[in-house]
Amino acid sequence: MVEAMREPQPAEAELAWVRADLAALWRTLPWSVDPSPGRTDDIGWLRIELVASPAWTPEQQAEMERLRARERELVLWLGTAA
């Protein structure tokens, strides 16, 4: 007899939402988690300029950790749900 399995569709949908939230959060964050002065690097013909970056706020760090943890949970669940 086949056991009733939990449907993965709700988890897949939630994973899509979590990843969308992560992408939206990434777009709002400074490029460095810690405060960092701006710098310019010359790599041959390429010049890279980074503006000074303030640190992520504790709230931003907490939100990133929460979303990443939920993403890991969902990925693990989906990977073992089959």
mmCIF file of C-alpha atoms in Angstrom:
data_model
loop_
_atom_site.group_PDB
_atom_site.id
_atom_site.type_symbol
_atom_site.label_atom_id
_atom_site.label_comp_id
_atom_site.label_asym_id
_atom_site.label_seq_id
_atom_site.Cartn_x
_atom_site.Cartn_y
_atom_site.Cartn_z
ATOM 1 C CA MET A 1 0.000 0.000 0.000
ATOM 2 C CA VAL A 2 1.276 3.463 -0.889
ATOM 3 C CA GLU A 3 1.471 5.959 1.945
ATOM 4 C CA ALA A 4 -0.283 9.272 1.451
ATOM 5 C CA MET A 5 2.427 11.812 0.658
ATOM 6 C CA ARG A 6 2.341 15.488 1.409
ATOM 7 C CA GLU A 7 1.986 17.514 -1.766
ATOM 8 C CA PRO A 8 5.133 19.498 -2.615
ATOM 9 C CA GLN A 9 3.306 22.292 -4.452
ATOM 10 C CA PRO A 10 2.688 24.510 -1.402
ATOM 11 C CA ALA A 11 6.350 24.203 -0.401
ATOM 12 C CA GLU A 12 7.479 24.990 -3.950
ATOM 13 C CA ALA A 13 5.256 28.061 -3.997
ATOM 14 C CA GLU A 14 6.555 29.208 -0.618
ATOM 15 C CA LEU A 15 10.141 28.664 -1.796
ATOM 16 C CA ALA A 16 9.461 30.884 -4.812
ATOM 17 C CA TRP A 17 8.084 33.593 -2.506
ATOM 18 C CA VAL A 18 11.040 33.312 -0.110
ATOM 19 C CA ARG A 19 13.488 33.615 -2.999
ATOM 20 C CA ALA A 20 11.598 36.630 -4.350
ATOM 21 C CA ASP A 21 11.783 38.241 -0.898
ATOM 22 C CA LEU A 22 15.521 37.491 -0.755
ATOM 23 C CA ALA A 23 16.073 39.071 -4.178
ATOM 24 C CA ALA A 24 14.108 42.169 -3.160
ATOM 25 C CA LEU A 25 16.079 42.450 0.076
ATOM 26 C CA TRP A 26 19.424 42.076 -1.742
ATOM 27 C CA ARG A 27 18.516 45.014 -3.980
ATOM 28 C CA THR A 28 18.103 47.289 -0.944
ATOM 29 C CA LEU A 29 21.247 46.311 0.967
ATOM 30 C CA PRO A 30 24.633 48.034 0.928
ATOM 31 C CA TRP A 31 27.304 45.984 -0.845
ATOM 32 C CA SER A 32 29.122 45.163 2.413
ATOM 33 C CA VAL A 33 27.731 43.648 5.609
ATOM 34 C CA ASP A 34 30.350 45.533 7.618
ATOM 35 C CA PRO A 35 31.217 49.215 7.197
ATOM 36 C CA SER A 36 33.718 49.556 4.396
ATOM 37 C CA PRO A 37 35.446 52.568 2.881
ATOM 38 C CA GLY A 38 35.188 53.089 -0.827
ATOM 39 C CA ARG A 39 38.039 51.945 -3.016
ATOM 40 C CA THR A 40 39.245 51.897 -6.579
ATOM 41 C CA ASP A 41 41.085 48.975 -8.137
ATOM 42 C CA ASP A 42 42.808 48.988 -11.498
ATOM 43 C CA ILE A 43 42.966 45.540 -13.043
ATOM 44 C CA GLY A 44 44.711 45.999 -16.357
ATOM 45 C CA TRP A 45 42.340 47.961 -18.558
ATOM 46 C CA LEU A 46 39.469 47.538 -16.091
ATOM 47 C CA ARG A 47 38.869 50.053 -13.302
ATOM 48 C CA ILE A 48 36.571 49.009 -10.470
ATOM 49 C CA GLU A 49 35.167 51.678 -8.164
ATOM 50 C CA LEU A 50 33.245 50.815 -5.025
ATOM 51 C CA VAL A 51 31.551 53.555 -3.061
ATOM 52 C CA ALA A 52 31.780 53.544 0.727
ATOM 53 C CA SER A 53 29.340 51.098 2.264
ATOM 54 C CA PRO A 54 27.586 51.509 5.591
ATOM 55 C CA ALA A 55 27.022 48.333 7.569
ATOM 56 C CA TRP A 56 23.814 46.360 7.298
ATOM 57 C CA THR A 57 21.467 47.221 10.129
ATOM 58 C CA PRO A 58 20.714 44.559 12.747
ATOM 59 C CA GLU A 59 17.183 44.367 11.319
ATOM 60 C CA GLN A 60 18.513 43.751 7.799
ATOM 61 C CA GLN A 61 20.872 41.059 9.081
ATOM 62 C CA ALA A 62 18.082 39.373 11.032
ATOM 63 C CA GLU A 63 15.746 39.427 8.025
ATOM 64 C CA MET A 64 18.463 37.952 5.781
ATOM 65 C CA GLU A 65 19.174 35.191 8.306
ATOM 66 C CA ARG A 66 15.452 34.423 8.670
ATOM 67 C CA LEU A 67 14.886 34.201 4.917
ATOM 68 C CA ARG A 68 18.007 32.112 4.305
ATOM 69 C CA ALA A 69 17.058 29.710 7.107
ATOM 70 C CA ARG A 70 13.555 29.288 5.683
ATOM 71 C CA GLU A 71 14.981 28.792 2.186
ATOM 72 C CA ARG A 72 17.279 26.028 3.500
ATOM 73 C CA GLU A 73 14.372 24.327 5.306
ATOM 74 C CA LEU A 74 12.222 24.350 2.186
ATOM 75 C CA VAL A 75 15.009 23.133 -0.101
ATOM 76 C CA LEU A 76 15.815 20.274 2.281
ATOM 77 C CA TRP A 77 12.166 19.335 2.622
ATOM 78 C CA LEU A 78 11.596 19.384 -1.131
ATOM 79 C CA GLY A 79 14.757 17.384 -1.726
ATOM 80 C CA THR A 80 13.623 14.622 0.604
ATOM 81 C CA ALA A 81 9.862 14.724 -0.071
ATOM 82 C CA ALA A 82 9.994 12.386 -3.065
#
